[in-house]
Short mmCIF file of C-alpha atoms in Angstrom, two decimals:
data_model
loop_
_atom_site.label_atom_id
_atom_site.label_comp_id
_atom_site.label_asym_id
_atom_site.label_seq_id
_atom_site.Cartn_x
_atom_site.Cartn_y
_atom_site.Cartn_z
CA LEU M 238 0.00 0.00 0.00
CA ILE M 239 2.81 2.39 0.90
CA HIS M 240 4.50 1.56 -2.40
CA PHE M 241 1.25 2.36 -4.23
CA TYR M 242 0.95 5.75 -2.48
CA LYS M 243 4.55 6.57 -3.36
CA ARG M 244 3.87 5.79 -6.99
CA MET M 245 0.75 7.94 -6.95
CA LEU M 246 2.63 10.84 -5.37
CA GLY M 247 5.35 10.47 -7.95
CA PHE M 248 2.77 10.52 -10.72
CA LEU M 249 1.08 13.59 -9.24
CA SER M 250 4.41 15.37 -8.90
CA TRP M 251 5.22 14.65 -12.54
CA THR M 252 1.76 15.81 -13.61
CA ILE M 253 2.03 19.06 -11.66
CA TRP M 254 5.49 19.67 -13.12
CA THR M 255 4.44 18.92 -16.68
CA PHE M 256 1.14 20.78 -16.71
CA GLY M 257 1.92 23.42 -14.07
CA ALA M 258 5.46 24.43 -13.28
CA LEU M 259 6.93 23.64 -16.69
CA PRO M 260 4.39 25.66 -18.74
CA LEU M 261 4.56 28.50 -16.21
CA GLY M 262 8.34 28.45 -16.43
CA LEU M 263 8.25 28.53 -20.22
CA ALA M 264 5.68 31.33 -20.18
CA ALA M 265 7.81 33.34 -17.74
CA PHE M 266 10.84 32.83 -19.99
CA VAL M 267 8.94 34.03 -23.05
CA VAL M 268 7.66 37.11 -21.18
CA TYR M 269 11.19 37.83 -19.91
CA ARG M 270 12.61 37.62 -23.44
CA LYS M 271 9.93 39.95 -24.77
CA VAL M 272 10.43 42.49 -21.98
CA THR M 273 14.23 42.52 -22.19
CA LYS M 274 14.44 42.30 -25.99
CA PRO M 275 15.38 45.62 -27.63
CA PRO M 276 12.45 47.22 -29.49
CA ARG M 277 12.27 46.14 -33.13
CA GLU M 278 13.02 48.75 -35.75
CA PRO M 279 9.93 49.57 -37.86
CA ILE M 280 11.89 48.75 -41.03
CA GLN M 281 15.30 47.26 -41.82
CA LYS M 282 15.98 48.97 -45.17
CA LYS M 283 16.83 52.55 -44.22
CA ASP M 284 17.80 53.77 -47.70
CA TRP M 285 14.64 52.54 -49.42
CA LYS M 286 13.43 53.96 -52.69
CA LYS M 287 9.85 54.92 -53.45
CA ASP M 288 7.71 52.24 -55.11
CA VAL M 289 10.45 49.60 -54.91
CA VAL M 290 9.42 46.35 -53.21
CA TYR M 291 12.06 44.93 -50.89
CA LEU M 292 11.33 41.21 -50.70
CA TYR M 293 12.64 39.43 -47.60
CA GLN M 294 12.92 35.69 -48.09
CA PHE M 295 15.04 32.67 -47.15
CA PRO M 296 18.48 32.25 -48.76
CA LEU M 297 18.40 30.59 -52.18
CA LEU M 298 18.91 26.87 -52.68
CA PRO M 299 19.57 24.61 -55.67
CA LYS M 300 16.83 22.70 -57.51
CA VAL M 301 13.85 24.68 -56.20
CA ARG M 302 15.26 28.19 -55.49
CA THR M 303 13.52 28.52 -52.13
CA ILE M 304 11.98 26.23 -49.52
CA SER M 305 9.08 28.67 -49.21
CA PRO M 306 6.28 28.13 -51.72
CA PHE M 307 4.84 31.44 -50.56
CA ALA M 308 8.02 33.30 -51.51
CA MET M 309 8.05 31.61 -54.92
CA LYS M 310 4.42 32.56 -55.44
CA LEU M 311 5.03 36.17 -54.46
CA GLU M 312 8.22 36.66 -56.49
CA THR M 313 6.56 35.15 -59.55
CA TRP M 314 3.59 37.48 -59.07
CA LEU M 315 5.93 40.49 -58.92
CA ARG M 316 7.58 39.38 -62.17
CA MET M 317 4.26 38.74 -63.84
CA ASN M 318 3.10 42.28 -63.07
CA ASP M 319 6.42 44.01 -63.89
CA ILE M 320 6.77 45.46 -60.39
CA LYS M 321 10.30 46.54 -59.48
CA TYR M 322 11.67 44.64 -56.52
CA GLU M 323 14.91 43.74 -54.76
CA ASN M 324 15.60 40.53 -52.88
CA ILE M 325 16.95 40.60 -49.35
CA PHE M 326 17.88 37.09 -48.22
CA THR M 327 17.47 36.56 -44.52
CA LEU M 328 16.47 34.19 -41.73
CA LYS M 329 14.84 37.02 -39.80
CA PHE M 330 11.06 36.76 -39.68
CA SER M 331 8.54 39.58 -39.83
CA ARG M 332 6.85 41.12 -36.81
CA LYS M 333 4.03 38.59 -37.34
CA GLY M 334 6.53 35.73 -37.33
CA GLN M 335 6.13 35.13 -41.07
CA ILE M 336 8.45 34.93 -44.04
CA PRO M 337 8.37 36.07 -46.82
CA TYR M 338 7.46 39.68 -46.14
CA ILE M 339 8.18 42.98 -47.84
CA GLU M 340 9.11 46.52 -46.99
CA PHE M 341 7.39 48.99 -49.25
CA ASN M 342 7.61 52.77 -49.04
CA GLY M 343 8.87 52.59 -45.48
CA GLU M 344 6.36 50.02 -44.19
CA GLU M 345 6.73 46.33 -43.36
CA ILE M 346 3.98 44.16 -44.83
CA PRO M 347 3.88 40.44 -43.91
CA ASP M 348 1.88 37.58 -45.48
CA SER M 349 2.03 36.89 -49.22
CA ASN M 350 -1.73 37.23 -49.74
CA ILE M 351 -1.93 40.57 -47.91
CA ILE M 352 1.13 41.76 -49.84
CA ILE M 353 -0.42 40.89 -53.20
CA SER M 354 -3.73 42.51 -52.26
CA THR M 355 -1.90 45.68 -51.15
CA LEU M 356 0.21 45.91 -54.29
CA LYS M 357 -2.78 45.26 -56.56
CA LYS M 358 -4.48 48.35 -55.17
CA TYR M 359 -1.38 50.55 -55.09
CA PHE M 360 -0.18 49.83 -58.62
CA ASN M 361 -3.66 49.26 -60.03
CA LYS M 362 -2.50 45.96 -61.46
CA ASP M 363 -4.80 43.00 -61.07
CA PRO M 364 -4.42 39.99 -63.40
CA GLU M 365 -7.87 38.83 -62.33
CA ASP M 366 -9.39 41.80 -64.19
CA ALA M 367 -9.14 39.68 -67.34
CA TYR M 368 -11.71 37.30 -65.88
CA SER M 369 -15.26 37.35 -64.56
CA LYS M 370 -16.03 37.55 -60.85
CA ARG M 371 -17.04 33.89 -60.95
CA GLU M 372 -13.72 32.87 -62.48
CA ALA M 373 -11.79 35.04 -60.02
CA GLY M 374 -13.77 33.37 -57.23
CA ILE M 375 -12.67 29.96 -58.47
CA GLY M 376 -9.06 31.16 -58.40
CA HIS M 377 -9.45 32.41 -54.83
CA THR M 378 -11.02 29.13 -53.75
CA VAL M 379 -8.20 27.08 -55.27
CA ILE M 380 -5.55 29.23 -53.57
CA THR M 381 -7.31 28.82 -50.23
CA MET M 382 -7.52 25.04 -50.58
CA LEU M 383 -3.96 24.79 -51.85
CA GLU M 384 -2.40 26.84 -49.06
CA ASN M 385 -4.51 25.64 -46.16
CA HIS M 386 -5.03 21.98 -47.05
CA THR M 387 -2.83 20.63 -49.84
CA THR M 388 0.48 22.26 -48.96
CA PRO M 389 0.33 21.34 -45.25
CA THR M 390 0.30 17.68 -46.32
CA GLY M 391 3.60 18.38 -48.06
CA PHE M 392 4.98 20.02 -44.94
CA ASP M 393 3.90 16.94 -42.98
CA TYR M 394 5.81 14.73 -45.40
CA ARG M 395 9.05 16.69 -45.68
CA TYR M 396 9.33 18.21 -42.20
CA GLY M 397 7.46 15.68 -40.10
CA HIS M 398 8.69 12.43 -41.63
CA HIS M 399 11.56 13.04 -44.09
CA MET M 400 13.54 15.94 -42.66
CA PRO M 401 17.04 14.38 -43.13
CA GLU M 402 16.34 13.60 -46.80
CA PHE M 403 14.94 17.11 -47.31
CA LEU M 404 18.03 18.81 -45.86
CA GLU M 405 20.37 16.55 -47.79
CA CYS M 406 18.57 16.93 -51.12
CA LEU M 407 18.74 20.73 -51.04
CA GLN M 408 22.17 20.93 -49.34
CA VAL M 409 20.65 23.37 -46.86
CA ALA M 410 23.65 23.34 -44.49
CA LYS M 411 25.90 24.42 -47.36
CA PHE M 412 23.79 27.39 -48.45
CA TYR M 413 22.43 28.63 -45.12
CA PRO M 414 24.58 30.79 -42.78
CA SER M 415 24.89 28.31 -39.91
CA GLY M 416 25.51 24.61 -40.47
CA ASN M 417 25.03 23.93 -36.76
CA GLY M 418 21.76 25.86 -36.84
CA VAL M 419 20.53 23.71 -39.72
CA LYS M 420 21.54 20.57 -37.81
CA MET M 421 19.57 21.72 -34.76
CA TRP M 422 16.62 22.63 -36.99
CA GLY M 423 16.73 19.14 -38.47
CA MET M 424 16.50 17.62 -34.99
CA ILE M 425 13.68 19.82 -33.66
CA GLN M 426 11.44 20.47 -36.68
CA PRO M 427 10.00 16.95 -37.11
CA TYR M 428 8.61 16.95 -33.57
CA GLY M 429 7.19 20.46 -33.92
CA THR M 430 5.57 19.67 -37.27
CA ARG M 431 3.96 16.43 -36.07
CA PHE M 432 2.73 18.07 -32.87
CA ARG M 433 1.25 21.03 -34.73
CA SER M 434 -0.34 18.70 -37.28
CA TYR M 435 -1.89 16.66 -34.47
CA LEU M 436 -3.35 19.76 -32.82
CA GLN M 437 -4.68 20.99 -36.16
CA GLY M 438 -6.33 17.61 -36.77
CA THR M 439 -4.55 16.30 -39.84
CA GLY M 440 -1.95 14.46 -37.78
CA ARG M 441 -4.62 12.29 -36.17
CA HIS M 442 -5.04 10.41 -39.46
CA GLU M 443 -2.92 7.62 -40.92
CA LEU M 444 -0.28 8.83 -43.36
CA GLU M 445 -1.96 7.09 -46.28
CA GLU M 446 -5.17 8.99 -45.47
CA ILE M 447 -3.29 12.32 -45.42
CA TRP M 448 -1.70 11.62 -48.80
CA GLU M 449 -5.15 10.74 -50.15
CA PHE M 450 -6.44 14.15 -48.99
CA ALA M 451 -3.70 15.74 -51.12
CA ARG M 452 -4.45 13.47 -54.09
CA LYS M 453 -8.09 14.52 -54.15
CA ASP M 454 -7.09 18.19 -54.00
CA LEU M 455 -4.66 17.85 -56.89
CA VAL M 456 -7.07 15.85 -59.05
CA ALA M 457 -9.78 18.46 -58.41
CA ILE M 458 -7.46 21.30 -59.49
CA SER M 459 -6.46 19.27 -62.54
CA GLU M 460 -10.12 18.93 -63.51
CA ILE M 461 -10.63 22.70 -63.19
CA LEU M 462 -7.57 23.34 -65.38
CA GLY M 463 -8.61 20.90 -68.10
CA ASP M 464 -6.92 21.74 -71.40
CA LYS M 465 -6.60 25.49 -70.73
CA PRO M 466 -3.07 26.96 -70.72
CA PHE M 467 -3.68 28.55 -67.31
CA LEU M 468 -6.17 27.74 -64.58
CA LEU M 469 -8.71 30.43 -65.46
CA GLY M 470 -8.06 30.74 -69.17
CA ASP M 471 -5.59 32.10 -71.71
CA THR M 472 -3.66 34.48 -69.44
CA PRO M 473 -1.90 33.75 -66.13
CA SER M 474 -3.37 35.10 -62.91
CA THR M 475 -2.57 35.04 -59.21
CA VAL M 476 -3.73 31.46 -58.79
CA ASP M 477 -1.20 30.30 -61.40
CA CYS M 478 1.58 31.95 -59.38
CA ALA M 479 0.34 30.08 -56.31
CA LEU M 480 0.17 26.78 -58.19
CA PHE M 481 3.67 27.29 -59.53
CA GLY M 482 5.12 28.13 -56.12
CA HIS M 483 3.48 25.26 -54.28
CA LEU M 484 3.57 22.48 -56.87
CA ALA M 485 7.23 23.19 -57.69
CA GLN M 486 8.04 22.03 -54.16
CA PHE M 487 6.58 18.60 -54.92
CA LEU M 488 8.06 18.33 -58.40
CA TYR M 489 11.59 19.65 -57.92
CA ILE M 490 12.49 18.42 -54.41
CA ASP M 491 13.26 14.76 -55.05
CA ILE M 492 12.50 13.08 -51.73
CA GLY M 493 9.71 10.75 -52.80
CA PHE M 494 6.69 13.00 -52.29
CA PRO M 495 3.50 10.96 -52.82
CA GLN M 496 2.04 14.21 -54.15
CA ARG M 497 4.64 14.17 -56.93
CA GLU M 498 3.54 10.69 -57.99
CA VAL M 499 -0.04 11.93 -58.24
CA LEU M 500 1.02 14.93 -60.31
CA VAL M 501 3.08 12.85 -62.73
CA LYS M 502 0.65 9.96 -63.11
CA GLU M 503 -2.75 11.62 -62.80
CA CYS M 504 -2.32 15.37 -63.31
CA SER M 505 0.04 15.85 -66.23
CA ASN M 506 -1.72 19.09 -67.15
CA LEU M 507 -0.65 20.57 -63.80
CA VAL M 508 2.94 19.52 -64.44
CA ALA M 509 2.71 21.23 -67.84
CA LEU M 510 1.32 24.38 -66.19
CA VAL M 511 4.27 24.51 -63.79
CA GLU M 512 6.70 24.17 -66.69
CA ARG M 513 4.79 26.84 -68.63
CA MET M 514 5.04 29.28 -65.72
CA LYS M 515 8.72 28.47 -65.30
CA GLU M 516 9.48 29.17 -68.95
CA LYS M 517 7.44 32.39 -68.98
CA PHE M 518 8.65 34.01 -65.77
CA TRP M 519 11.88 32.16 -64.90
CA PRO M 520 13.62 31.68 -68.28
#
């Protein structure tokens, strides 16, 4: 009986530590770091020029240019609309904790979708003007599904379950500033990705079920594309930039993505679209 009580007390102590003292300690540490951290400068580029977009994104890598599909989408959109920009390669995130982000006319703007919306209004350049509201709505819907459902399955695959192969394929340690930092990232990221995926709900499914979610998304987009040169018609629009940025990750990072197999075997028109966008804006 005494042994049982000792075990119970031990269990209670561990529970209190895990769900009480440990979280409180972590929270206190975070608050301390925020309080003692020097205030962030409003912008990093002090000698900015009017109407030039300063695009902050991860350092470049072979095979796929960037590990961020959002940066690839945004940079392609800037090229498509002939907007002057300069790249600033960095590992520093925006004030919202996002990358890519831009500085434009002395203001930091995070999030690729907010950036595109802001620049559309400022420069009065909107590739969706070539299409009806219904067609533009289809493009918006595809982007939303792609970025909030399809692409996270790719992050699950490469970060959650194939991180060593991902880092090796792109030679990240060679091209990023800190090899030790990349090594540490490789150790920590899989646990963070799987935990986040579990909390979000996707990670509660079997892997084969997750890959099937992605397959259905890709096949649906392929059906919308049909035999058109671009998703909405004869001219490229924002959704084509998004498709290029996100699908290029599956096609050009050779680590056995199940999504790549679907693209090659069942969605050849999407593969052709990616190549078409590459030739047009990344010759």
